[in-house]
């Protein structure tokens, strides 16, 4: 049996691991073997030799991502156990239903599998690696996935890591079906609404699964309103607004491809819908030129303005500018759904940016809801960094 290599931490550097935080920073390491390869499994020991955890070694400031705090083998049955726990949770909270087969099955650290994302769309699992370790363990993971999920739930597995791994360790994984693929249904159901999911070419795994609950809330507020869905991508918020009885929905995205998917999604749910219009335009330009007094419900769901810590200040300015533009255009008695999905920006920082925008606009603004990511994107309580989606629903007068 293969023996795992070991790394030893410096004195007092074991505390966060004892509190089950799953990352070992490179500065905490006192000793590591010279011949370590990126992605291999490594046992982490305290300075006195006590076992702390086992995980994937990687080059960079996070040196180990812990998979288990028990001294166990990382094999198919390990992944089976983790995936079974995650699937059971989704079933227990009633996310796996005949009218809802779109959900995140594995959310990295939130499901005790750092570096791994698996999204389910109808009968297809889209698997995404965010670490070399997960990439190397891919066969173990997909074998485990096939064992855990019933045949009627899982028929195809698509691996999509080309955009998440290329700069790491010279690995250029090919995006491809690992099993099935020929008859994969590209239409999945979210809360009984149909969505065409393009996992081959779409962003992330093809869809933003994390806005499901927030779209549902928007549906509730949409009745008889003129809705503007900015940064619409696949048109998720637009389709819910239409079902909620919106008078008119305008969807805006700078990508022509996104607008095509949005139109397709409107069409497959509401044939020949006359209450929907698409605009392929820059969001800032659209708000400035076309939005004055026209809308009474606005959604702002931009891409992450800050992808790393160095970009925080610029990103906060970006959120302020965008929200100010919406405050200047929205009518009295209207509602604004505003989001940030930047992991490095805290909910306090985001709220402060929106507060600054409100103050400059001089509008009277009340917070109706504070939103976050849904239950299939759980936050591991020992890993608060896993909380990334923030949203505010505002009543503006
Ligand atoms: N609200 C979407 C997800 C948004 S993803 C959902 O519920 O699924 C962010 C989107 O913003 C992408 O589709 C991207 O094409 C678009 N985008 C990025 N910059 C933009 C800009 N300046 N103006 C308009 N759209 C932009």
mmCIF file of C-alpha atoms and ligand atoms in Angstrom:
data_model
loop_
_atom_site.group_PDB
_atom_site.id
_atom_site.type_symbol
_atom_site.label_atom_id
_atom_site.label_comp_id
_atom_site.label_asym_id
_atom_site.label_seq_id
_atom_site.Cartn_x
_atom_site.Cartn_y
_atom_site.Cartn_z
ATOM 1 C CA UNK A 1 0.000 0.000 0.000
ATOM 2 C CA UNK A 2 1.272 3.432 -0.960
ATOM 3 C CA UNK A 3 2.467 5.463 1.992
ATOM 4 C CA UNK A 4 1.463 9.091 2.130
ATOM 5 C CA UNK A 5 4.180 11.685 2.612
ATOM 6 C CA UNK A 6 4.070 13.895 5.683
ATOM 7 C CA UNK A 7 4.571 17.555 6.359
ATOM 8 C CA UNK A 8 5.149 19.024 9.793
ATOM 9 C CA UNK A 9 3.884 22.395 10.991
ATOM 10 C CA UNK A 10 5.737 24.955 13.047
ATOM 11 C CA UNK A 11 4.955 25.202 16.768
ATOM 12 C CA UNK A 12 1.572 26.867 17.485
ATOM 13 C CA UNK A 13 0.599 26.667 13.811
ATOM 14 C CA UNK A 14 -1.783 23.783 14.450
ATOM 15 C CA UNK A 15 -4.537 25.842 16.045
ATOM 16 C CA UNK A 16 -6.700 26.572 13.004
ATOM 17 C CA UNK A 17 -6.581 22.927 11.923
ATOM 18 C CA UNK A 18 -7.681 21.876 15.396
ATOM 19 C CA UNK A 19 -10.680 24.142 14.828
ATOM 20 C CA UNK A 20 -11.328 22.280 11.545
ATOM 21 C CA UNK A 21 -10.350 25.118 9.221
ATOM 22 C CA UNK A 22 -9.432 23.201 6.052
ATOM 23 C CA UNK A 23 -6.461 25.211 4.751
ATOM 24 C CA UNK A 24 -2.770 24.991 5.659
ATOM 25 C CA UNK A 25 -0.858 28.103 4.634
ATOM 26 C CA UNK A 26 2.673 27.648 3.304
ATOM 27 C CA UNK A 27 4.106 29.879 6.067
ATOM 28 C CA UNK A 28 2.905 27.419 8.720
ATOM 29 C CA UNK A 29 5.081 24.587 7.414
ATOM 30 C CA UNK A 30 8.302 23.701 9.271
ATOM 31 C CA UNK A 31 9.249 20.668 7.214
ATOM 32 C CA UNK A 32 8.167 19.062 3.947
ATOM 33 C CA UNK A 33 9.854 16.376 1.830
ATOM 34 C CA UNK A 34 11.747 17.714 -1.216
ATOM 35 C CA UNK A 35 10.090 15.461 -3.758
ATOM 36 C CA UNK A 36 6.477 16.525 -3.284
ATOM 37 C CA UNK A 37 4.400 16.819 -6.434
ATOM 38 C CA UNK A 38 1.481 19.169 -6.759
ATOM 39 C CA UNK A 39 -1.846 17.497 -6.092
ATOM 40 C CA UNK A 40 -0.547 14.546 -4.126
ATOM 41 C CA UNK A 41 -2.128 13.411 -0.870
ATOM 42 C CA UNK A 42 -0.210 14.451 2.210
ATOM 43 C CA UNK A 43 -0.588 13.842 5.962
ATOM 44 C CA UNK A 44 -0.243 16.991 8.070
ATOM 45 C CA UNK A 45 1.351 16.706 11.509
ATOM 46 C CA UNK A 46 1.689 19.159 14.399
ATOM 47 C CA UNK A 47 5.192 20.079 15.555
ATOM 48 C CA UNK A 48 5.023 17.308 18.163
ATOM 49 C CA UNK A 49 4.113 14.749 15.514
ATOM 50 C CA UNK A 50 0.371 14.517 16.317
ATOM 51 C CA UNK A 51 -1.785 13.803 13.269
ATOM 52 C CA UNK A 52 -3.938 16.808 12.303
ATOM 53 C CA UNK A 53 -5.431 16.101 8.898
ATOM 54 C CA UNK A 54 -4.935 14.707 5.413
ATOM 55 C CA UNK A 55 -5.370 16.586 2.170
ATOM 56 C CA UNK A 56 -4.147 17.708 -1.242
ATOM 57 C CA UNK A 57 -0.764 19.393 -1.431
ATOM 58 C CA UNK A 58 -0.450 22.364 -3.764
ATOM 59 C CA UNK A 59 2.060 25.063 -4.621
ATOM 60 C CA UNK A 60 1.010 28.536 -3.503
ATOM 61 C CA UNK A 61 -0.034 30.347 -0.376
ATOM 62 C CA UNK A 62 -2.560 27.637 0.501
ATOM 63 C CA UNK A 63 -0.225 24.637 0.677
ATOM 64 C CA UNK A 64 -2.692 21.942 1.740
ATOM 65 C CA UNK A 65 -6.454 21.709 1.418
ATOM 66 C CA UNK A 66 -7.660 19.268 4.045
ATOM 67 C CA UNK A 67 -10.008 16.512 2.911
ATOM 68 C CA UNK A 68 -10.320 14.758 6.260
ATOM 69 C CA UNK A 69 -9.438 15.356 9.888
ATOM 70 C CA UNK A 70 -9.397 11.591 10.392
ATOM 71 C CA UNK A 71 -6.381 9.492 9.523
ATOM 72 C CA UNK A 72 -7.943 7.641 6.609
ATOM 73 C CA UNK A 73 -7.167 6.665 3.036
ATOM 74 C CA UNK A 74 -8.333 8.939 0.250
ATOM 75 C CA UNK A 75 -9.825 6.377 -2.115
ATOM 76 C CA UNK A 76 -13.096 5.645 -3.890
ATOM 77 C CA UNK A 77 -14.874 4.808 -0.653
ATOM 78 C CA UNK A 78 -13.747 8.101 0.905
ATOM 79 C CA UNK A 79 -15.287 10.063 -2.007
ATOM 80 C CA UNK A 80 -18.351 7.822 -1.929
ATOM 81 C CA UNK A 81 -18.912 8.672 1.722
ATOM 82 C CA UNK A 82 -18.571 12.426 1.119
ATOM 83 C CA UNK A 83 -20.772 12.460 -2.004
ATOM 84 C CA UNK A 84 -23.406 10.308 -0.262
ATOM 85 C CA UNK A 85 -23.510 12.772 2.668
ATOM 86 C CA UNK A 86 -23.925 15.683 0.257
ATOM 87 C CA UNK A 87 -26.626 13.966 -1.815
ATOM 88 C CA UNK A 88 -28.548 12.914 1.305
ATOM 89 C CA UNK A 89 -28.562 16.517 2.507
ATOM 90 C CA UNK A 90 -30.003 17.768 -0.822
ATOM 91 C CA UNK A 91 -32.682 15.057 -0.727
ATOM 92 C CA UNK A 92 -33.471 15.725 2.955
ATOM 93 C CA UNK A 93 -34.048 19.439 2.333
ATOM 94 C CA UNK A 94 -36.282 18.616 -0.646
ATOM 95 C CA UNK A 95 -34.162 20.086 -3.427
ATOM 96 C CA UNK A 96 -34.211 16.902 -5.526
ATOM 97 C CA UNK A 97 -37.730 16.816 -6.984
ATOM 98 C CA UNK A 98 -39.513 16.011 -10.215
ATOM 99 C CA UNK A 99 -39.993 19.757 -10.729
ATOM 100 C CA UNK A 100 -36.433 20.683 -9.650
ATOM 101 C CA UNK A 101 -33.429 18.810 -11.014
ATOM 102 C CA UNK A 102 -31.035 21.770 -11.014
ATOM 103 C CA UNK A 103 -28.909 21.949 -7.886
ATOM 104 C CA UNK A 104 -25.312 22.034 -6.673
ATOM 105 C CA UNK A 105 -24.371 18.612 -5.375
ATOM 106 C CA UNK A 106 -20.865 19.445 -4.130
ATOM 107 C CA UNK A 107 -19.834 22.929 -3.033
ATOM 108 C CA UNK A 108 -16.123 22.628 -2.216
ATOM 109 C CA UNK A 109 -15.262 23.283 1.426
ATOM 110 C CA UNK A 110 -18.988 23.596 2.194
ATOM 111 C CA UNK A 111 -19.309 19.879 1.514
ATOM 112 C CA UNK A 112 -15.903 18.990 2.980
ATOM 113 C CA UNK A 113 -14.362 18.483 -0.456
ATOM 114 C CA UNK A 114 -12.121 21.520 -1.069
ATOM 115 C CA UNK A 115 -11.503 22.200 -4.742
ATOM 116 C CA UNK A 116 -14.484 20.237 -6.069
ATOM 117 C CA UNK A 117 -17.695 21.603 -7.595
ATOM 118 C CA UNK A 118 -20.428 19.361 -8.985
ATOM 119 C CA UNK A 119 -23.619 20.856 -10.427
ATOM 120 C CA UNK A 120 -26.572 18.690 -11.468
ATOM 121 C CA UNK A 121 -28.650 19.584 -14.519
ATOM 122 C CA UNK A 122 -31.415 17.053 -15.208
ATOM 123 C CA UNK A 123 -29.439 13.798 -15.604
ATOM 124 C CA UNK A 124 -26.041 15.379 -16.119
ATOM 125 C CA UNK A 125 -23.399 16.059 -13.492
ATOM 126 C CA UNK A 126 -20.971 18.824 -14.451
ATOM 127 C CA UNK A 127 -17.757 18.274 -12.502
ATOM 128 C CA UNK A 128 -15.283 21.123 -12.038
ATOM 129 C CA UNK A 129 -11.851 20.955 -10.405
ATOM 130 C CA UNK A 130 -10.403 24.028 -8.748
ATOM 131 C CA UNK A 131 -7.248 22.246 -7.561
ATOM 132 C CA UNK A 132 -4.706 19.903 -9.098
ATOM 133 C CA UNK A 133 -5.438 17.382 -6.345
ATOM 134 C CA UNK A 134 -9.072 17.107 -7.386
ATOM 135 C CA UNK A 135 -8.006 16.871 -11.050
ATOM 136 C CA UNK A 136 -5.694 13.966 -10.203
ATOM 137 C CA UNK A 137 -8.427 12.209 -8.223
ATOM 138 C CA UNK A 138 -10.984 12.604 -10.994
ATOM 139 C CA UNK A 139 -11.453 8.888 -11.677
ATOM 140 C CA UNK A 140 -11.977 8.171 -7.978
ATOM 141 C CA UNK A 141 -14.542 10.956 -7.854
ATOM 142 C CA UNK A 142 -16.504 9.940 -10.931
ATOM 143 C CA UNK A 143 -16.479 6.267 -9.893
ATOM 144 C CA UNK A 144 -17.822 7.311 -6.495
ATOM 145 C CA UNK A 145 -20.436 9.547 -8.109
ATOM 146 C CA UNK A 146 -21.730 6.654 -10.218
ATOM 147 C CA UNK A 147 -21.968 4.440 -7.153
ATOM 148 C CA UNK A 148 -23.854 6.977 -5.040
ATOM 149 C CA UNK A 149 -26.388 8.499 -7.426
ATOM 150 C CA UNK A 150 -29.298 6.332 -8.624
ATOM 151 C CA UNK A 151 -29.266 5.482 -12.371
ATOM 152 C CA UNK A 152 -32.341 7.581 -13.043
ATOM 153 C CA UNK A 153 -30.647 10.624 -11.480
ATOM 154 C CA UNK A 154 -27.222 10.321 -13.152
ATOM 155 C CA UNK A 155 -26.750 9.405 -16.801
ATOM 156 C CA UNK A 156 -23.964 11.713 -17.979
ATOM 157 C CA UNK A 157 -20.837 13.176 -16.454
ATOM 158 C CA UNK A 158 -19.183 16.166 -18.099
ATOM 159 C CA UNK A 159 -15.774 17.364 -16.888
ATOM 160 C CA UNK A 160 -15.263 21.105 -17.246
ATOM 161 C CA UNK A 161 -12.007 22.400 -15.797
ATOM 162 C CA UNK A 162 -10.309 24.072 -18.721
ATOM 163 C CA UNK A 163 -11.159 27.510 -17.371
ATOM 164 C CA UNK A 164 -10.367 26.722 -13.733
ATOM 165 C CA UNK A 165 -7.018 24.930 -14.024
ATOM 166 C CA UNK A 166 -4.884 26.029 -17.005
ATOM 167 C CA UNK A 167 -2.434 28.189 -15.103
ATOM 168 C CA UNK A 168 -1.784 25.576 -12.480
ATOM 169 C CA UNK A 169 1.060 23.053 -12.803
ATOM 170 C CA UNK A 170 1.043 23.122 -16.619
ATOM 171 C CA UNK A 171 -2.120 21.063 -16.645
ATOM 172 C CA UNK A 172 -4.502 21.653 -19.473
ATOM 173 C CA UNK A 173 -7.430 19.353 -18.950
ATOM 174 C CA UNK A 174 -9.684 18.699 -21.874
ATOM 175 C CA UNK A 175 -13.346 19.502 -21.290
ATOM 176 C CA UNK A 176 -15.181 16.315 -22.208
ATOM 177 C CA UNK A 177 -17.858 13.809 -21.317
ATOM 178 C CA UNK A 178 -16.498 11.174 -18.994
ATOM 179 C CA UNK A 179 -19.589 9.061 -19.368
ATOM 180 C CA UNK A 180 -22.787 9.295 -21.405
ATOM 181 C CA UNK A 181 -23.175 12.479 -23.405
ATOM 182 C CA UNK A 182 -25.003 11.265 -26.486
ATOM 183 C CA UNK A 183 -28.503 11.763 -25.162
ATOM 184 C CA UNK A 184 -27.859 14.329 -22.475
ATOM 185 C CA UNK A 185 -30.900 16.524 -21.971
ATOM 186 C CA UNK A 186 -29.777 20.110 -22.048
ATOM 187 C CA UNK A 187 -33.023 21.302 -20.532
ATOM 188 C CA UNK A 188 -33.194 21.224 -16.760
ATOM 189 C CA UNK A 189 -35.932 22.246 -14.353
ATOM 190 C CA UNK A 190 -35.569 24.817 -11.614
ATOM 191 C CA UNK A 191 -38.699 25.286 -9.502
ATOM 192 C CA UNK A 192 -40.742 23.969 -12.438
ATOM 193 C CA UNK A 193 -39.262 26.471 -14.902
ATOM 194 C CA UNK A 194 -37.302 25.132 -17.870
ATOM 195 C CA UNK A 195 -33.752 26.267 -18.526
ATOM 196 C CA UNK A 196 -31.509 25.415 -21.426
ATOM 197 C CA UNK A 197 -28.082 24.811 -19.899
ATOM 198 C CA UNK A 198 -24.992 25.077 -22.081
ATOM 199 C CA UNK A 199 -22.313 23.366 -20.012
ATOM 200 C CA UNK A 200 -20.111 23.006 -23.114
ATOM 201 C CA UNK A 201 -19.665 26.731 -23.720
ATOM 202 C CA UNK A 202 -21.425 28.572 -20.885
ATOM 203 C CA UNK A 203 -19.812 30.398 -17.987
ATOM 204 C CA UNK A 204 -19.013 28.473 -14.796
ATOM 205 C CA UNK A 205 -20.726 25.089 -15.173
ATOM 206 C CA UNK A 206 -23.284 26.588 -17.565
ATOM 207 C CA UNK A 207 -25.729 28.227 -15.180
ATOM 208 C CA UNK A 208 -25.801 30.297 -11.983
ATOM 209 C CA UNK A 209 -27.432 27.789 -9.681
ATOM 210 C CA UNK A 210 -26.789 30.034 -6.691
ATOM 211 C CA UNK A 211 -29.568 32.540 -7.464
ATOM 212 C CA UNK A 212 -32.452 30.035 -7.302
ATOM 213 C CA UNK A 213 -34.001 31.243 -4.018
ATOM 214 C CA UNK A 214 -33.422 34.895 -4.859
ATOM 215 C CA UNK A 215 -35.143 34.473 -8.227
ATOM 216 C CA UNK A 216 -38.089 32.961 -6.395
ATOM 217 C CA UNK A 217 -38.279 35.977 -4.105
ATOM 218 C CA UNK A 218 -38.197 38.254 -7.143
ATOM 219 C CA UNK A 219 -41.103 36.303 -8.660
ATOM 220 C CA UNK A 220 -43.118 37.213 -5.568
ATOM 221 C CA UNK A 221 -42.487 40.937 -6.070
ATOM 222 C CA UNK A 222 -42.822 41.025 -9.863
ATOM 223 C CA UNK A 223 -46.603 41.214 -10.270
ATOM 224 C CA UNK A 224 -47.663 44.070 -12.554
ATOM 225 C CA UNK A 225 -44.219 45.652 -12.402
ATOM 226 C CA UNK A 226 -41.915 46.761 -15.188
ATOM 227 C CA UNK A 227 -38.808 44.737 -14.497
ATOM 228 C CA UNK A 228 -35.263 45.461 -15.635
ATOM 229 C CA UNK A 229 -32.894 42.490 -15.353
ATOM 230 C CA UNK A 230 -29.334 43.774 -15.699
ATOM 231 C CA UNK A 231 -26.482 41.298 -16.327
ATOM 232 C CA UNK A 232 -29.137 38.709 -17.157
ATOM 233 C CA UNK A 233 -26.850 35.924 -18.543
ATOM 234 C CA UNK A 234 -29.293 33.008 -19.030
ATOM 235 C CA UNK A 235 -32.295 35.146 -18.084
ATOM 236 C CA UNK A 236 -33.004 33.389 -14.782
ATOM 237 C CA UNK A 237 -34.510 36.424 -13.056
ATOM 238 C CA UNK A 238 -36.440 37.367 -16.221
ATOM 239 C CA UNK A 239 -38.202 34.014 -16.504
ATOM 240 C CA UNK A 240 -39.238 34.076 -12.832
ATOM 241 C CA UNK A 241 -40.479 37.670 -13.200
ATOM 242 C CA UNK A 242 -42.630 36.632 -16.161
ATOM 243 C CA UNK A 243 -44.146 33.766 -14.192
ATOM 244 C CA UNK A 244 -44.757 36.188 -11.324
ATOM 245 C CA UNK A 245 -46.962 38.300 -13.586
ATOM 246 C CA UNK A 246 -44.653 41.169 -14.505
ATOM 247 C CA UNK A 247 -46.196 43.662 -16.928
ATOM 248 C CA UNK A 248 -42.963 43.878 -18.931
ATOM 249 C CA UNK A 249 -39.459 42.430 -18.512
ATOM 250 C CA UNK A 250 -36.367 43.901 -20.178
ATOM 251 C CA UNK A 251 -33.183 41.818 -20.059
ATOM 252 C CA UNK A 252 -29.752 43.358 -20.592
ATOM 253 C CA UNK A 253 -26.343 41.722 -21.045
ATOM 254 C CA UNK A 254 -23.265 42.821 -22.974
ATOM 255 C CA UNK A 255 -22.839 39.335 -24.395
ATOM 256 C CA UNK A 256 -24.867 38.494 -27.516
ATOM 257 C CA UNK A 257 -24.545 34.802 -26.675
ATOM 258 C CA UNK A 258 -26.122 35.422 -23.243
ATOM 259 C CA UNK A 259 -29.002 37.289 -24.847
ATOM 260 C CA UNK A 260 -29.635 34.365 -27.198
ATOM 261 C CA UNK A 261 -29.822 31.960 -24.254
ATOM 262 C CA UNK A 262 -32.136 34.347 -22.389
ATOM 263 C CA UNK A 263 -34.495 34.524 -25.360
ATOM 264 C CA UNK A 264 -34.443 30.775 -25.701
ATOM 265 C CA UNK A 265 -35.301 30.358 -22.006
ATOM 266 C CA UNK A 266 -38.170 32.824 -22.229
ATOM 267 C CA UNK A 267 -39.437 31.016 -25.323
ATOM 268 C CA UNK A 268 -39.389 27.483 -23.872
ATOM 269 C CA UNK A 269 -41.403 28.624 -20.847
ATOM 270 C CA UNK A 270 -43.766 31.186 -22.385
ATOM 271 C CA UNK A 271 -44.272 30.693 -26.082
ATOM 272 C CA UNK A 272 -44.360 33.910 -28.123
ATOM 273 C CA UNK A 273 -44.122 36.063 -25.073
ATOM 274 C CA UNK A 274 -44.795 39.669 -25.840
ATOM 275 C CA UNK A 275 -43.924 40.909 -22.374
ATOM 276 C CA UNK A 276 -40.189 40.385 -22.842
ATOM 277 C CA UNK A 277 -37.481 42.382 -24.668
ATOM 278 C CA UNK A 278 -33.739 41.800 -24.979
ATOM 279 C CA UNK A 279 -30.950 44.355 -25.167
ATOM 280 C CA UNK A 280 -27.344 43.446 -25.959
ATOM 281 C CA UNK A 281 -25.700 46.434 -24.313
ATOM 282 C CA UNK A 282 -23.303 47.580 -21.662
ATOM 283 C CA UNK A 283 -25.151 47.785 -18.343
ATOM 284 C CA UNK A 284 -23.734 51.151 -17.310
ATOM 285 C CA UNK A 285 -24.603 52.674 -20.676
ATOM 286 C CA UNK A 286 -28.109 51.208 -20.648
ATOM 287 C CA UNK A 287 -28.830 52.523 -17.153
ATOM 288 C CA UNK A 288 -27.538 55.943 -18.096
ATOM 289 C CA UNK A 289 -29.366 56.292 -21.380
ATOM 290 C CA UNK A 290 -32.490 54.180 -21.305
ATOM 291 C CA UNK A 291 -33.669 53.550 -17.803
ATOM 292 C CA UNK A 292 -34.950 56.848 -16.448
ATOM 293 C CA UNK A 293 -38.349 56.434 -14.726
ATOM 294 C CA UNK A 294 -39.192 53.376 -16.811
ATOM 295 C CA UNK A 295 -38.801 50.568 -14.311
ATOM 296 C CA UNK A 296 -40.240 49.747 -10.934
ATOM 297 C CA UNK A 297 -38.195 46.646 -10.199
ATOM 298 C CA UNK A 298 -34.494 46.528 -11.075
ATOM 299 C CA UNK A 299 -32.102 43.589 -10.673
ATOM 300 C CA UNK A 300 -28.349 44.241 -10.574
ATOM 301 C CA UNK A 301 -26.398 40.978 -10.603
ATOM 302 C CA UNK A 302 -22.991 41.862 -12.060
ATOM 303 C CA UNK A 303 -20.017 39.503 -12.426
ATOM 304 C CA UNK A 304 -17.525 39.497 -9.526
ATOM 305 C CA UNK A 305 -15.927 42.966 -9.670
ATOM 306 C CA UNK A 306 -13.070 41.752 -7.418
ATOM 307 C CA UNK A 307 -11.490 38.382 -8.079
ATOM 308 C CA UNK A 308 -8.591 38.912 -5.648
ATOM 309 C CA UNK A 309 -7.796 41.092 -2.622
ATOM 310 C CA UNK A 310 -5.828 43.660 -4.627
ATOM 311 C CA UNK A 311 -8.956 44.593 -6.549
ATOM 312 C CA UNK A 312 -11.208 45.333 -3.568
ATOM 313 C CA UNK A 313 -11.079 49.134 -3.672
ATOM 314 C CA UNK A 314 -11.806 49.390 -7.380
ATOM 315 C CA UNK A 315 -14.586 46.850 -7.020
ATOM 316 C CA UNK A 316 -16.226 48.820 -4.209
ATOM 317 C CA UNK A 317 -16.145 51.914 -6.425
ATOM 318 C CA UNK A 318 -17.740 49.839 -9.187
ATOM 319 C CA UNK A 319 -20.589 48.664 -6.926
ATOM 320 C CA UNK A 320 -21.113 52.222 -5.721
ATOM 321 C CA UNK A 321 -21.277 53.615 -9.259
ATOM 322 C CA UNK A 322 -23.626 50.896 -10.499
ATOM 323 C CA UNK A 323 -26.035 51.204 -7.580
ATOM 324 C CA UNK A 324 -25.967 55.011 -7.740
ATOM 325 C CA UNK A 325 -26.982 54.789 -11.354
ATOM 326 C CA UNK A 326 -29.950 52.585 -10.391
ATOM 327 C CA UNK A 327 -30.981 54.875 -7.488
ATOM 328 C CA UNK A 328 -31.000 57.804 -9.907
ATOM 329 C CA UNK A 329 -33.284 56.017 -12.356
ATOM 330 C CA UNK A 330 -35.762 54.110 -10.198
ATOM 331 C CA UNK A 331 -39.218 55.544 -9.352
ATOM 332 C CA UNK A 332 -40.633 56.092 -5.872
ATOM 333 C CA UNK A 333 -42.163 52.981 -4.295
ATOM 334 C CA UNK A 334 -39.933 50.754 -6.359
ATOM 335 C CA UNK A 335 -37.740 47.795 -5.556
ATOM 336 C CA UNK A 336 -34.069 47.131 -6.211
ATOM 337 C CA UNK A 337 -32.461 43.693 -5.990
ATOM 338 C CA UNK A 338 -28.711 44.279 -5.821
ATOM 339 C CA UNK A 339 -25.984 41.622 -5.565
ATOM 340 C CA UNK A 340 -22.271 41.011 -5.232
ATOM 341 C CA UNK A 341 -20.735 37.597 -5.816
ATOM 342 C CA UNK A 342 -17.141 38.701 -5.060
ATOM 343 C CA UNK A 343 -15.837 36.344 -2.406
ATOM 344 C CA UNK A 344 -13.197 38.831 -1.201
ATOM 345 C CA UNK A 345 -15.791 41.525 -0.484
ATOM 346 C CA UNK A 346 -17.598 41.144 2.839
ATOM 347 C CA UNK A 347 -21.291 41.767 3.283
ATOM 348 C CA UNK A 348 -20.447 44.811 5.416
ATOM 349 C CA UNK A 349 -18.248 46.255 2.654
ATOM 350 C CA UNK A 350 -20.909 45.634 0.031
ATOM 351 C CA UNK A 351 -23.586 47.185 2.198
ATOM 352 C CA UNK A 352 -21.377 50.218 2.769
ATOM 353 C CA UNK A 353 -20.919 50.641 -1.000
ATOM 354 C CA UNK A 354 -24.701 50.527 -1.520
ATOM 355 C CA UNK A 355 -25.191 52.867 1.453
ATOM 356 C CA UNK A 356 -22.775 55.389 -0.110
ATOM 357 C CA UNK A 357 -24.655 55.228 -3.388
ATOM 358 C CA UNK A 358 -27.991 55.750 -1.607
ATOM 359 C CA UNK A 359 -26.592 58.712 0.344
ATOM 360 C CA UNK A 360 -25.262 60.412 -2.804
ATOM 361 C CA UNK A 361 -28.589 59.923 -4.574
ATOM 362 C CA UNK A 362 -30.466 61.350 -1.584
ATOM 363 C CA UNK A 363 -33.194 58.698 -1.912
ATOM 364 C CA UNK A 364 -35.015 57.247 1.072
ATOM 365 C CA UNK A 365 -34.005 53.591 1.131
ATOM 366 C CA UNK A 366 -35.121 50.725 3.345
ATOM 367 C CA UNK A 367 -33.677 47.214 3.428
ATOM 368 C CA UNK A 368 -36.440 44.626 2.978
ATOM 369 C CA UNK A 369 -34.285 41.500 2.723
ATOM 370 C CA UNK A 370 -30.663 40.537 3.123
ATOM 371 C CA UNK A 371 -29.909 37.689 0.779
ATOM 372 C CA UNK A 372 -27.188 35.114 0.472
ATOM 373 C CA UNK A 373 -26.418 31.837 -1.275
ATOM 374 C CA UNK A 374 -28.912 28.940 -1.057
ATOM 375 C CA UNK A 375 -28.711 25.738 0.969
ATOM 376 C CA UNK A 376 -27.029 23.721 -1.786
ATOM 377 C CA UNK A 377 -24.089 26.162 -1.506
ATOM 378 C CA UNK A 378 -23.591 25.564 2.222
ATOM 379 C CA UNK A 379 -20.983 27.400 4.256
ATOM 380 C CA UNK A 380 -18.813 25.168 6.406
ATOM 381 C CA UNK A 381 -19.024 26.857 9.809
ATOM 382 C CA UNK A 382 -15.265 26.384 10.261
ATOM 383 C CA UNK A 383 -14.577 28.013 6.882
ATOM 384 C CA UNK A 384 -16.378 31.379 6.800
ATOM 385 C CA UNK A 385 -14.510 32.276 3.561
ATOM 386 C CA UNK A 386 -17.067 30.036 1.820
ATOM 387 C CA UNK A 387 -19.733 32.711 2.131
ATOM 388 C CA UNK A 388 -19.569 34.718 -1.090
ATOM 389 C CA UNK A 389 -22.997 35.748 -2.422
ATOM 390 C CA UNK A 390 -24.522 38.869 -0.905
ATOM 391 C CA UNK A 391 -27.698 40.629 -1.867
ATOM 392 C CA UNK A 392 -29.980 43.391 -0.658
ATOM 393 C CA UNK A 393 -33.603 43.953 -1.569
ATOM 394 C CA UNK A 394 -34.313 47.642 -1.177
ATOM 395 C CA UNK A 395 -37.494 49.678 -1.124
ATOM 396 C CA UNK A 396 -36.724 53.049 -2.625
ATOM 397 C CA UNK A 397 -38.773 56.233 -2.223
HETATM 398 N N1 LIG B 1 -27.871 37.246 -13.208
HETATM 399 C C1 LIG B 1 -27.338 36.085 -13.877
HETATM 400 C C2 LIG B 1 -25.858 35.890 -13.667
HETATM 401 C C3 LIG B 1 -25.021 37.085 -14.062
HETATM 402 S S1 LIG B 1 -23.401 36.666 -14.559
HETATM 403 C C4 LIG B 1 -28.114 34.855 -13.473
HETATM 404 O O1 LIG B 1 -29.040 34.924 -12.628
HETATM 405 O O2 LIG B 1 -27.835 33.780 -13.992
HETATM 406 C C5 LIG B 1 -22.802 38.168 -15.120
HETATM 407 C C6 LIG B 1 -23.212 38.562 -16.524
HETATM 408 O O3 LIG B 1 -22.838 39.922 -16.697
HETATM 409 C C7 LIG B 1 -22.559 37.799 -17.661
HETATM 410 O O4 LIG B 1 -23.560 37.203 -18.457
HETATM 411 C C8 LIG B 1 -21.787 38.862 -18.474
HETATM 412 O O5 LIG B 1 -21.883 38.683 -19.883
HETATM 413 C C9 LIG B 1 -22.502 40.129 -18.071
HETATM 414 N N2 LIG B 1 -21.702 41.376 -18.137
HETATM 415 C C10 LIG B 1 -20.432 41.580 -17.744
HETATM 416 N N3 LIG B 1 -20.091 42.873 -17.870
HETATM 417 C C11 LIG B 1 -21.180 43.522 -18.350
HETATM 418 C C12 LIG B 1 -21.488 44.889 -18.675
HETATM 419 N N4 LIG B 1 -20.575 45.852 -18.515
HETATM 420 N N5 LIG B 1 -22.722 45.170 -19.106
HETATM 421 C C13 LIG B 1 -23.662 44.211 -19.269
HETATM 422 N N6 LIG B 1 -23.428 42.912 -18.968
HETATM 423 C C14 LIG B 1 -22.212 42.565 -18.518
#
